[in-house]
Each structure stands twice: as structure tokens, then as C-alpha cells.
Coordinates of C-alpha atoms in Angstrom, one line a residue:
M21 CA 44.6 42.3 140.6
E22 CA 47.7 44.0 142.0
E23 CA 49.1 44.2 138.5
D24 CA 46.0 46.2 137.3
T25 CA 46.3 48.6 140.2
E26 CA 50.0 49.3 139.4
G27 CA 49.2 49.9 135.8
D28 CA 46.5 52.4 136.7
R29 CA 48.8 54.2 139.0
R30 CA 51.4 54.6 136.3
R31 CA 48.9 55.9 133.8
T32 CA 47.7 58.4 136.3
Q33 CA 51.3 59.6 136.9
G34 CA 52.0 59.8 133.2
K35 CA 48.9 61.8 132.6
R36 CA 49.8 64.1 135.4
M37 CA 53.4 64.6 133.9
G38 CA 51.9 65.4 130.5
Q39 CA 49.7 68.0 132.1
M40 CA 52.7 69.5 133.9
L41 CA 54.8 69.6 130.7
G42 CA 52.0 71.2 128.8
G43 CA 51.8 73.8 131.5
F44 CA 55.5 74.4 131.3
Q45 CA 55.3 74.8 127.5
S46 CA 52.4 77.3 127.9
D47 CA 54.4 79.2 130.5
L48 CA 57.5 79.3 128.2
S49 CA 55.5 80.6 125.3
S50 CA 54.0 83.3 127.5
I51 CA 57.5 84.3 128.8
S52 CA 58.8 84.5 125.2
S53 CA 55.9 86.7 124.2
E54 CA 56.6 88.9 127.2
I55 CA 60.3 89.1 126.4
H56 CA 59.5 90.2 122.8
S57 CA 57.1 92.7 124.2
L58 CA 59.8 94.0 126.6
Q59 CA 62.3 94.3 123.7
E60 CA 59.8 96.3 121.7
M61 CA 59.2 98.5 124.7
S62 CA 62.9 99.0 125.2
L63 CA 63.5 99.9 121.6
A64 CA 60.7 102.4 121.8
M65 CA 62.1 103.9 124.9
N66 CA 65.5 104.2 123.4
I67 CA 64.0 106.0 120.4
K68 CA 62.2 108.3 122.7
L69 CA 65.3 108.9 124.7
K70 CA 67.3 109.7 121.6
N71 CA 64.6 112.0 120.4
R72 CA 64.5 113.7 123.7
Q73 CA 68.3 114.1 123.7
T74 CA 68.2 115.5 120.2
V75 CA 65.4 117.9 121.1
R76 CA 67.2 118.9 124.3
S77 CA 70.5 119.5 122.3
E78 CA 68.7 121.6 119.7
L79 CA 66.8 123.4 122.4
S80 CA 70.0 124.0 124.3
E81 CA 71.6 125.3 121.1
L82 CA 68.6 127.4 120.3
V83 CA 68.5 128.8 123.8
D84 CA 72.2 129.5 123.7
E85 CA 72.0 131.3 120.3
L86 CA 68.9 133.2 121.2
I87 CA 70.3 134.5 124.5
I88 CA 71.9 137.9 124.0
P89 CA 74.3 138.4 127.0
N90 CA 74.6 141.7 128.6
N91 CA 78.3 141.7 128.0
M92 CA 77.8 141.5 124.2
I93 CA 75.4 144.4 124.3
N94 CA 77.8 146.5 126.5
V95 CA 80.8 145.8 124.3
I96 CA 79.0 146.4 121.0
L97 CA 77.6 149.7 122.3
E98 CA 80.5 151.1 124.4
V99 CA 83.9 149.5 123.5
P100 CA 86.0 150.9 120.7
V101 CA 86.2 148.8 117.5
T102 CA 89.9 148.4 117.8
D103 CA 89.6 146.6 121.1
Q104 CA 89.9 142.8 120.9
Q105 CA 86.7 142.4 123.0
F106 CA 84.8 144.2 120.3
V107 CA 86.2 142.0 117.5
E108 CA 85.3 138.8 119.5
Q109 CA 81.8 140.0 120.3
L110 CA 81.2 141.2 116.7
Q111 CA 82.0 137.7 115.5
E112 CA 79.6 136.2 118.1
L113 CA 77.0 138.7 117.0
N114 CA 77.5 137.7 113.4
N115 CA 77.0 134.0 114.4
K116 CA 73.8 134.8 116.2
I117 CA 72.4 136.9 113.3
N118 CA 73.2 134.1 110.9
Y119 CA 71.6 131.5 113.2
V120 CA 68.4 133.5 113.6
K121 CA 68.2 133.9 109.8
E122 CA 68.4 130.1 109.5
Q123 CA 65.7 129.5 112.1
A124 CA 63.5 132.1 110.5
F125 CA 63.1 129.9 107.5
K126 CA 61.9 127.1 109.8
D127 CA 59.3 129.4 111.3
T128 CA 60.8 129.2 114.8
Q129 CA 58.6 131.4 116.9
A130 CA 61.2 132.0 119.6
C131 CA 63.3 134.0 117.1
A132 CA 60.8 136.8 116.9
D133 CA 61.6 137.6 120.6
V134 CA 65.3 138.5 119.8
Q135 CA 65.2 139.8 116.3
D136 CA 64.5 143.4 117.4
T137 CA 67.5 143.4 119.8
L138 CA 69.8 141.8 117.2
Q139 CA 68.7 144.3 114.6
K140 CA 69.5 147.2 116.9
L141 CA 72.9 145.7 117.8
K142 CA 73.6 145.1 114.1
I143 CA 72.8 148.7 113.2
K144 CA 75.1 150.0 116.0
A145 CA 77.9 147.6 114.9
V146 CA 77.6 148.5 111.3
A147 CA 77.7 152.2 112.1
K148 CA 80.8 151.9 114.3
V149 CA 82.6 149.6 111.8
R150 CA 81.7 151.9 108.8
E151 CA 83.0 155.0 110.6
F152 CA 86.3 153.2 111.5
I153 CA 87.0 151.9 108.0
L154 CA 86.1 155.3 106.4
Q155 CA 88.4 157.1 108.7
K156 CA 91.2 154.7 107.7
I157 CA 90.4 155.3 104.0
Y158 CA 90.5 159.1 104.5
S159 CA 93.9 158.8 106.1
F160 CA 95.2 157.7 102.7
R161 CA 94.6 161.2 101.5
K162 CA 97.2 162.8 103.7
P163 CA 100.3 163.9 101.7
M164 CA 103.5 161.8 101.9
T165 CA 101.6 159.0 103.7
N166 CA 103.2 155.6 103.9
Y167 CA 100.2 153.8 102.4
Q168 CA 101.3 150.4 103.7
I169 CA 100.6 151.5 107.4
P170 CA 96.8 152.1 107.0
Q171 CA 96.5 149.1 104.7
N172 CA 98.0 146.9 107.3
A173 CA 95.7 148.4 109.9
L174 CA 92.7 147.6 107.7
L175 CA 93.9 144.0 107.1
K176 CA 94.1 143.5 110.9
Y177 CA 90.4 144.2 111.0
R178 CA 89.4 142.6 107.7
F179 CA 86.5 140.8 109.5
F180 CA 84.8 144.2 109.7
Y181 CA 84.3 144.2 105.9
Q182 CA 83.2 140.6 106.0
F183 CA 80.6 141.5 108.6
L184 CA 79.4 144.4 106.4
L185 CA 79.2 142.2 103.3
G186 CA 77.1 139.7 105.1
N187 CA 74.8 142.0 106.9
E188 CA 74.7 145.4 105.1
R189 CA 75.8 145.0 101.5
S190 CA 75.0 148.7 100.6
V191 CA 77.4 149.8 103.3
A192 CA 80.0 147.3 102.1
Q193 CA 79.6 148.6 98.6
E194 CA 80.0 152.2 99.9
I195 CA 83.2 151.2 101.6
Q196 CA 84.6 149.6 98.5
D197 CA 83.6 152.5 96.3
E198 CA 85.1 155.0 98.7
Y199 CA 88.4 153.1 98.9
V200 CA 88.6 152.6 95.1
E201 CA 87.9 156.3 94.4
T202 CA 90.4 157.5 97.1
M203 CA 93.2 155.2 96.1
S204 CA 92.7 155.8 92.4
K205 CA 93.2 159.5 93.0
V206 CA 96.0 159.0 95.5
Y207 CA 98.0 156.7 93.2
L208 CA 97.5 159.0 90.2
S209 CA 98.6 162.1 92.0
Y210 CA 101.6 160.3 93.6
F211 CA 102.9 158.8 90.5
K212 CA 102.4 162.0 88.4
S213 CA 104.7 163.7 90.9
Y214 CA 106.9 160.7 91.1
S215 CA 107.5 160.5 87.3
S216 CA 108.0 164.2 87.1
R217 CA 110.7 164.1 89.7
L218 CA 112.3 161.1 88.1
M219 CA 112.7 163.0 84.9
K220 CA 114.5 165.8 86.7
V221 CA 117.2 163.3 88.0
Q222 CA 118.0 162.1 84.5
P223 CA 121.8 162.0 84.0
T224 CA 123.3 164.6 81.6
L225 CA 124.9 163.0 78.6
R226 CA 128.5 164.1 78.1
S227 CA 128.2 163.8 74.3
K228 CA 125.8 162.3 71.7
N229 CA 128.2 159.4 71.4
T230 CA 127.1 158.2 74.9
V231 CA 124.0 156.6 73.3
F232 CA 126.3 154.0 71.7
T233 CA 127.8 152.9 75.0
V234 CA 126.2 151.2 78.0
G235 CA 128.6 152.4 80.6
N236 CA 127.2 151.6 84.1
R237 CA 123.6 151.7 82.8
A238 CA 123.5 147.9 82.6
A239 CA 123.5 147.7 86.4
I240 CA 119.9 148.8 86.3
I241 CA 118.8 145.3 85.4
S242 CA 120.8 143.6 88.2
P243 CA 118.6 141.9 90.9
T244 CA 120.0 144.4 93.5
E245 CA 118.8 147.4 91.5
L246 CA 115.5 145.8 90.3
E247 CA 114.2 144.9 93.7
G248 CA 115.9 147.7 95.7
P249 CA 113.9 149.4 98.4
I250 CA 111.5 152.2 97.5
I251 CA 112.5 155.6 98.7
V252 CA 110.8 159.0 98.5
P253 CA 111.5 160.7 95.1
H254 CA 113.3 163.8 96.3
T255 CA 116.0 161.6 97.8
A256 CA 117.1 160.6 94.3
Q257 CA 118.2 164.1 93.4
K258 CA 120.8 163.8 96.2
S259 CA 121.9 160.2 95.9
D260 CA 121.2 159.5 92.2
V261 CA 119.2 156.4 93.2
R262 CA 116.4 155.1 90.9
H263 CA 113.0 154.0 92.0
Y264 CA 111.0 151.0 91.1
A265 CA 107.8 151.8 93.0
L266 CA 105.2 150.9 90.5
L267 CA 105.8 147.1 90.6
D268 CA 105.9 146.9 94.4
N269 CA 102.9 149.2 94.8
S270 CA 100.9 147.2 92.2
C271 CA 101.7 143.9 93.8
R272 CA 100.9 145.1 97.3
E273 CA 97.7 146.7 96.1
Y274 CA 96.5 143.6 94.3
L275 CA 97.2 141.4 97.4
F276 CA 95.4 144.0 99.7
L277 CA 92.3 144.1 97.4
S278 CA 92.2 140.3 97.2
E279 CA 92.5 139.8 101.0
F280 CA 90.5 142.7 102.4
F281 CA 87.6 142.8 99.9
L282 CA 87.4 139.0 99.7
S283 CA 87.9 138.9 95.9
N284 CA 89.9 136.6 93.6
G285 CA 90.3 135.8 89.9
L286 CA 88.4 138.1 87.5
A287 CA 86.7 140.1 90.3
A288 CA 90.1 140.9 91.9
Q289 CA 91.5 141.9 88.5
E290 CA 88.6 144.2 87.8
L291 CA 88.9 145.8 91.2
F292 CA 92.6 146.3 90.7
N293 CA 92.0 147.9 87.2
T294 CA 89.5 150.3 88.8
V295 CA 92.1 151.4 91.4
M296 CA 95.3 151.5 89.2
G297 CA 93.8 151.9 85.7
K298 CA 94.3 155.7 85.5
T299 CA 97.8 155.5 86.9
L300 CA 98.8 152.8 84.4
S301 CA 97.3 154.7 81.5
M302 CA 99.2 157.8 82.6
F303 CA 102.4 155.9 82.6
L304 CA 101.7 154.4 79.2
K305 CA 101.1 157.9 77.8
H306 CA 104.2 159.3 79.4
I307 CA 106.4 156.5 78.2
D308 CA 104.9 156.7 74.7
S309 CA 105.7 160.4 74.6
Y310 CA 109.3 159.8 75.8
V311 CA 109.9 156.8 73.5
S312 CA 108.6 158.5 70.4
D313 CA 111.4 161.1 70.5
C314 CA 114.1 158.7 71.8
F315 CA 117.0 157.6 69.6
D316 CA 119.0 156.0 72.4
S317 CA 118.5 152.3 71.4
I318 CA 120.5 151.0 74.4
A319 CA 118.2 152.9 76.7
I320 CA 115.1 151.4 74.9
F321 CA 116.7 147.9 75.0
L322 CA 117.4 148.3 78.8
C323 CA 113.7 149.3 79.3
I324 CA 112.6 146.2 77.4
H325 CA 114.7 144.0 79.7
I326 CA 113.6 145.9 82.8
V327 CA 110.0 145.1 81.8
L328 CA 110.9 141.4 81.1
R329 CA 112.5 141.1 84.5
F330 CA 109.6 142.9 86.3
K331 CA 107.2 140.6 84.5
G332 CA 109.2 137.6 85.8
I333 CA 109.2 139.0 89.3
A334 CA 105.4 139.5 89.2
Q335 CA 104.9 135.9 88.0
R336 CA 107.1 134.5 90.8
R337 CA 104.9 136.5 93.2
D338 CA 101.8 135.1 91.5
I339 CA 100.5 138.5 90.7
P340 CA 98.8 138.6 87.3
A341 CA 97.3 142.1 87.8
I342 CA 99.8 144.0 85.6
D343 CA 100.5 141.5 82.9
K344 CA 98.6 143.5 80.3
Y345 CA 100.5 146.6 81.3
W346 CA 103.9 144.9 80.7
D347 CA 102.7 143.6 77.4
A348 CA 101.5 147.1 76.4
L349 CA 105.0 148.5 77.2
L350 CA 106.7 145.8 75.2
D351 CA 104.4 146.5 72.3
M352 CA 105.5 150.1 72.5
L353 CA 109.3 149.5 73.0
W354 CA 110.1 146.7 70.6
P355 CA 109.0 148.6 67.4
R356 CA 111.0 151.7 68.5
F357 CA 114.1 149.6 69.2
Q358 CA 113.8 147.9 65.8
Y359 CA 113.2 151.3 64.1
I360 CA 116.4 152.8 65.6
L361 CA 118.5 149.8 64.7
E362 CA 117.2 149.9 61.1
L363 CA 118.1 153.6 61.0
N364 CA 121.7 152.7 62.2
I365 CA 121.9 150.0 59.6
Q366 CA 120.8 152.2 56.8
S367 CA 123.1 155.0 58.0
I368 CA 126.2 152.8 57.8
R369 CA 125.1 151.3 54.5
N370 CA 124.8 154.9 53.0
T371 CA 128.1 156.1 54.5
D372 CA 130.5 157.3 51.8
P373 CA 134.2 156.8 53.0
Q374 CA 135.4 159.7 50.8
R375 CA 133.3 162.1 52.8
L376 CA 134.7 161.1 56.2
G377 CA 137.9 163.2 56.0
N378 CA 141.5 162.2 56.2
L379 CA 142.5 158.5 56.1
D380 CA 144.0 156.9 59.2
T381 CA 145.0 153.3 59.8
R382 CA 143.9 153.6 63.4
P383 CA 140.4 152.2 64.5
H384 CA 137.7 154.3 63.0
Y385 CA 135.2 156.1 65.3
I386 CA 132.3 154.4 63.5
T387 CA 133.6 150.9 64.2
R388 CA 134.3 151.9 67.8
R389 CA 130.7 153.0 68.2
Y390 CA 129.5 149.8 66.6
A391 CA 131.7 147.7 69.0
E392 CA 130.5 149.5 72.1
F393 CA 126.9 149.3 70.9
S394 CA 127.0 145.7 69.8
S395 CA 128.8 144.5 73.0
A396 CA 126.2 146.3 75.1
I397 CA 123.2 144.7 73.3
V398 CA 124.8 141.3 73.2
S399 CA 125.6 141.3 76.9
I400 CA 122.1 142.6 77.8
N401 CA 120.5 140.0 75.5
Q402 CA 122.2 137.0 77.0
T403 CA 119.6 136.5 79.8
F404 CA 116.5 136.9 77.7
T405 CA 117.7 135.9 74.2
N406 CA 115.5 137.3 71.4
E407 CA 115.9 136.1 67.8
K408 CA 114.6 139.4 66.4
T409 CA 117.5 141.2 68.2
N410 CA 120.0 138.6 66.9
T411 CA 118.8 139.1 63.4
L412 CA 119.1 142.9 63.6
L413 CA 122.5 142.7 65.1
G414 CA 123.5 140.3 62.3
Q415 CA 122.4 142.8 59.7
L416 CA 124.2 145.6 61.5
Q417 CA 127.4 143.6 61.7
G418 CA 127.3 142.8 58.0
E419 CA 127.0 146.5 57.2
V420 CA 129.9 147.4 59.5
E421 CA 132.1 144.7 57.9
N422 CA 131.2 146.1 54.5
F423 CA 132.0 149.6 55.7
V424 CA 135.4 148.6 57.0
L425 CA 136.2 147.0 53.6
R426 CA 135.1 150.2 51.8
M427 CA 137.2 152.3 54.1
A428 CA 140.2 150.0 53.6
A429 CA 139.9 150.2 49.8
E430 CA 140.6 154.0 50.1
F431 CA 144.2 153.2 51.1
S432 CA 146.6 153.0 48.1
S433 CA 148.8 150.1 49.4
R434 CA 147.7 146.6 50.4
K435 CA 149.9 146.9 53.5
E436 CA 148.0 150.0 54.7
Q437 CA 144.7 148.3 53.9
L438 CA 145.7 145.3 56.1
I439 CA 146.9 147.5 58.9
F440 CA 143.5 149.4 58.9
L441 CA 141.6 146.1 58.8
I442 CA 143.6 144.5 61.6
N443 CA 143.4 147.6 63.9
N444 CA 139.6 147.8 63.4
Y445 CA 139.0 144.0 63.8
D446 CA 141.2 143.9 66.8
M447 CA 139.5 146.8 68.5
M448 CA 136.0 145.5 67.8
L449 CA 137.0 142.0 69.1
G450 CA 138.5 143.5 72.2
V451 CA 135.5 145.5 73.1
L452 CA 133.1 142.6 72.4
M453 CA 135.1 140.2 74.6
E454 CA 134.9 142.6 77.5
R455 CA 131.1 142.1 77.7
A456 CA 130.0 139.3 75.4
S457 CA 130.8 135.6 75.9
S458 CA 133.8 134.2 74.0
D459 CA 131.6 131.8 72.1
S460 CA 129.2 134.4 70.8
K461 CA 128.7 134.7 67.0
E462 CA 130.1 138.2 67.0
V463 CA 133.3 137.3 68.8
E464 CA 133.9 134.2 66.6
S465 CA 133.2 136.2 63.4
F466 CA 135.7 139.0 64.2
Q467 CA 138.2 136.5 65.5
Q468 CA 138.2 134.7 62.1
L469 CA 138.5 138.0 60.2
L470 CA 141.4 139.1 62.4
N471 CA 143.2 135.8 62.0
A472 CA 142.9 135.8 58.2
R473 CA 144.0 139.5 57.8
T474 CA 146.9 139.0 60.3
Q475 CA 148.2 136.0 58.3
E476 CA 147.9 138.0 55.1
F477 CA 149.7 141.0 56.7
I478 CA 152.6 138.7 57.9
E479 CA 153.0 137.4 54.4
E480 CA 152.9 140.9 53.0
I481 CA 155.6 142.4 55.2
L482 CA 157.8 139.3 54.9
A483 CA 157.8 139.5 51.1
P484 CA 160.4 142.3 50.7
S485 CA 163.0 140.8 52.9
F486 CA 162.2 137.1 52.9
G487 CA 160.1 136.7 49.8
G488 CA 162.6 134.4 48.1
M489 CA 162.8 132.1 51.1
T490 CA 159.0 132.2 51.6
A491 CA 158.4 131.3 47.9
F492 CA 160.9 128.4 48.1
V493 CA 159.3 127.0 51.2
K494 CA 155.9 127.0 49.5
E495 CA 157.2 125.4 46.4
S496 CA 159.0 122.7 48.4
E497 CA 155.8 122.0 50.4
S498 CA 153.9 121.6 47.2
L499 CA 156.5 119.2 45.7
I500 CA 156.5 117.1 48.9
E501 CA 152.7 116.9 48.9
K502 CA 152.9 115.6 45.3
G503 CA 155.6 113.1 46.2
Q504 CA 158.2 114.9 44.0
Q505 CA 160.9 115.3 46.6
D506 CA 163.6 114.3 44.1
R507 CA 163.2 117.6 42.2
L508 CA 164.5 119.4 45.3
K509 CA 168.0 118.1 44.6
S510 CA 168.3 120.4 41.6
E511 CA 167.6 123.4 43.8
E512 CA 170.8 123.1 46.0
A513 CA 172.4 126.1 44.4
R514 CA 169.3 128.2 45.0
V515 CA 169.0 127.0 48.5
A516 CA 172.6 127.9 49.3
Q517 CA 172.1 131.4 47.9
L518 CA 168.9 131.9 49.9
V519 CA 170.6 130.7 53.1
R520 CA 173.6 133.0 52.6
G521 CA 171.3 136.0 52.0
F522 CA 169.0 135.1 55.0
S523 CA 172.0 134.8 57.3
A524 CA 173.4 138.1 56.3
T525 CA 170.2 140.1 56.6
W526 CA 167.7 138.4 58.9
K527 CA 168.6 140.2 62.1
Q528 CA 168.4 143.7 60.6
A529 CA 165.2 142.7 58.7
V530 CA 163.5 141.4 61.8
E531 CA 164.4 144.5 63.8
A532 CA 163.1 146.7 61.1
L533 CA 159.9 144.7 60.8
S534 CA 159.4 144.8 64.6
Q535 CA 159.7 148.6 64.6
D536 CA 157.3 148.9 61.7
V537 CA 154.8 146.6 63.3
M538 CA 154.8 148.4 66.6
R539 CA 154.3 151.8 64.8
S540 CA 151.5 150.4 62.7
F541 CA 149.2 148.9 65.4
T542 CA 147.4 150.7 68.2
N543 CA 147.1 147.6 70.3
F544 CA 150.5 146.8 71.8
K545 CA 149.5 143.3 72.6
N546 CA 148.3 142.7 69.1
G547 CA 151.5 144.2 67.7
T548 CA 153.6 141.9 69.9
S549 CA 151.6 138.9 68.8
I550 CA 152.2 139.8 65.1
I551 CA 156.0 140.2 65.8
Q552 CA 156.0 136.7 67.3
F553 CA 154.2 135.3 64.3
D554 CA 156.8 137.0 62.1
T555 CA 159.7 135.5 64.0
Y556 CA 158.1 132.1 64.0
A557 CA 157.4 132.3 60.3

């Protein structure tokens, strides 16, 4: 009985525990559901918060951009455009105008409230900026103006043009057209006067022979001269200083157009051509007129190398604007240079020695002209080597060598012929070595000719006094080379006679030869060298 009661009690407790656990499970399930619900609510609240923050940020930006401060209005209306406040407020106004344009596409109603005010401020700003830029452009028209000063002033306020371009394109185009028209006329007028004054400071040639010599003209292609400072033209008449204004003005103008008018590439090139086109065409016509009547080939060749160097300077500055101008000049200068050289070649080829007057063993004036001319061209051509030039110089040298031989043939004796040849070869070699490098083809060629004729001359003058001795030496050398030394033993009597004769006469003969040599050769150094060869021989 007691056992049954205990069992019922335990079953009751177990049932109660099961009910309690079931309740806990139900509560846990409910809590989990509530937590999930809270998580969803939290996520939704976060999204709403972010949306509110985004809206607040956009509204704050919108409000900031749509508010037009009184300070901006006062500055735009009252402050001069050169004041830094005006520049800053103009940039801010530009930002607001662009922002309102953006919002207008989104149909933002609030923009309508400020559009009228912004439009009025824009009109006022455009008018003030337009007037300022036009006045700067008009200042270019004043005579003897340093154009770099107003250009630098415009570059300082280049945002003004950017503002016009973004807000009033018709005014921006007006500004550009006015600048282009003004500067085109200014440059054309200036460079017309400039070229006219330069022609008046041309050096006077002392004689027509000057065209065959370079003198100090080669200094014109030195870096110091090429990139020297630009001075006003009338100063050159006093100091004899040359001007190189076109390159610097062109480079500066191209950079200004690119920077101020916000252009690059083809657009910048076209804008530059509009500004400088008439000036460059004027120069081309002027140079063509000058070159067509010019027979100073060294001057033409110097012009070619000036152009080549200017072209290199422009490339280093990354200025392609005047490449076509340089090419047009070269197309004009090269054919003229070639034509003049071909005339010189033909002239020497057709020269008749018998019509040149009295014969003289001293260097001929034609060979001296050639030496001066050739050395000038070779020295100038060393930096920018041109095969066309080398070919023409080779033809000219060949004709000069033939001319010297024709002239030498007019002398009756071989000795006089050799003296004439040596004097001319020595003179041409000396002149060439002053300017050309020692390993140039011209120097090597005349050195070989001089050595060959000098050796022949030595043999020629030694023959009368020492002919027997010279002949015996040559015969002996030949026998030794053939391995027939034994045959020399039969020549003992001949050797003895030659030695006695040489001992008796060599001092007087050498003295006479020395005097004859020094009288025959115009170059003391060359004559001394030949005497030394004589003595050694």
C-alpha cells in the first residue's frame, strides 16, 4: 500500500516536471521569435537612419549650394576683377551655377528660387571679365609693347576664360577671335618692321671673294648666338647684334594659346596658325626673294644649319607649332645651295688655264678660294652631317684637283710643275686643317697628294747632284731583294768613284738645294720639311 502511494507521487512529480519543461521550451521559442523580430526592427531602423543621414547630407549640400551669400553678391558686383576676392568668389559662383544645372536635370524645385539671382550674377561677372580681357588684348596694340607682360597678366587670370567658356560660349569665342585678330596684325606689323631693319644692318662685303670665306660668320650657329636674348631692332644698328625673335615668339605664343585658351593637339596648332600664319608666310616670301638672287653658298648653308638647330631647339621645348615652317625653309634653301655648288663645279671644270694670265708657282687664287670655301662647309657640316653635301664637295674637290693638274701642265719643266703642285696642295691642306678635323676625307686626300708630289720633287732635285748615288742605291736595293748581293762586289770601283764625288760636292750641293727649296715654296715650314727630307735622303 505504501509502495503504491510512493509510485503515484513520483508519477505526479514527473508529469509536473514535463509540464514545466514544456513551458520552458515554449518560452524559449517565443524569446527566439522576439529576438529575430528585434533584429529585423534594428536592421530596418539602421536603414532608415542611413537614409535619413544621406538625405540630411544631400539636403545640407543642396542648401549650402543654393544659398547665395551676401558677400558673394557684393564682391561680384563691386570688387575689381583683379582682386583675389573676386577670383575666389567667381570660382564659387561657377561651382554654384554648375550645381544648379545638375539639379535642374533632376527637377529639383528649390533650384528655381535661386536661378534668377545666379543668372544676374553670371551676367554681371561675364560683363566684368569680358571687359577686363578685352582691355588686356587692346594693350597689345600699343607700339613697342613688350607682349610678354600682358600675356603673363592674362595667364594669371586664365580662369576668367574658363568661366566664359563654361557659361557664355559666344563671349568666349568673341574673346578668342579678338585676340587672334589683334595678335595676327601685331606680329605681322612687328616682323615686317623687324625684317626691314635687319636688312639694313647687313655687313658690307669688302670684296666679292668674301662669299668663299666663312670668317666669323660661323659664330652665328653657336649656342650662345642661337639662343641669345631678344633685343629691339634699332639696337642692332649700333652694336651689330643679330636677332632670333621668331623662334622665341613662336614658342611663347604657342604655349600661351595652349594654356590660356585651354587647347592642345590639332586645336592648338590651328589656333597658332591663325595667329602666326600671315607672319610666317611673309617671312617665307621675303626669304624666297632674297635666296633667289643670292650666290653666297656659305650664307645659304649657314641658314640651313640655323634652321636645323632652331628645329632642334623647338623639339627640345616640345613645340611642334613651327615644324612645317622649318621644313618649308629647308625645301627652299637646299635646292639653292645645290644649284650654287653645281655652278661652281661647272665653272672650275670649264676654266681654261691659258686664259688666266701669267704662270706662277705660288698657290693659285682659285685653289685658295676652294680651300677657304671647302673648309667652311666641312666645319659647318660636322654637326649635322649631310650626304648630299658630302657628294657635292667630293665633286668640287675632284674638279679642283683636275684644275691644279691642268695648271701644272702649263709649266715647261717637271720641277716647276711639282713646285706648283706642292705649293697648292700644301696651302689647301693648311686651310682645311684649321677648320676641319684631321681625319676628314678632304684632309686625308690632300695629305696623300702632298706626300706623293713631295717625294717626287725630292727625287727630281737630287738627280742633278746625286743622281748617280741615288741610282746605285736603288739598283743595290733591287739586287738585295732578289738575293743577288754577290753582284755588288763587281761594283766596288763604281762605288769608290761615287763616294769620292759625293764627298767633294755634297756640302755645296746641299746648300744650293736648300736655297733653291726656300725660294720655291711659299710655306716656310713646308720648305724646311722638304730640306730635311733632302738631307735625310
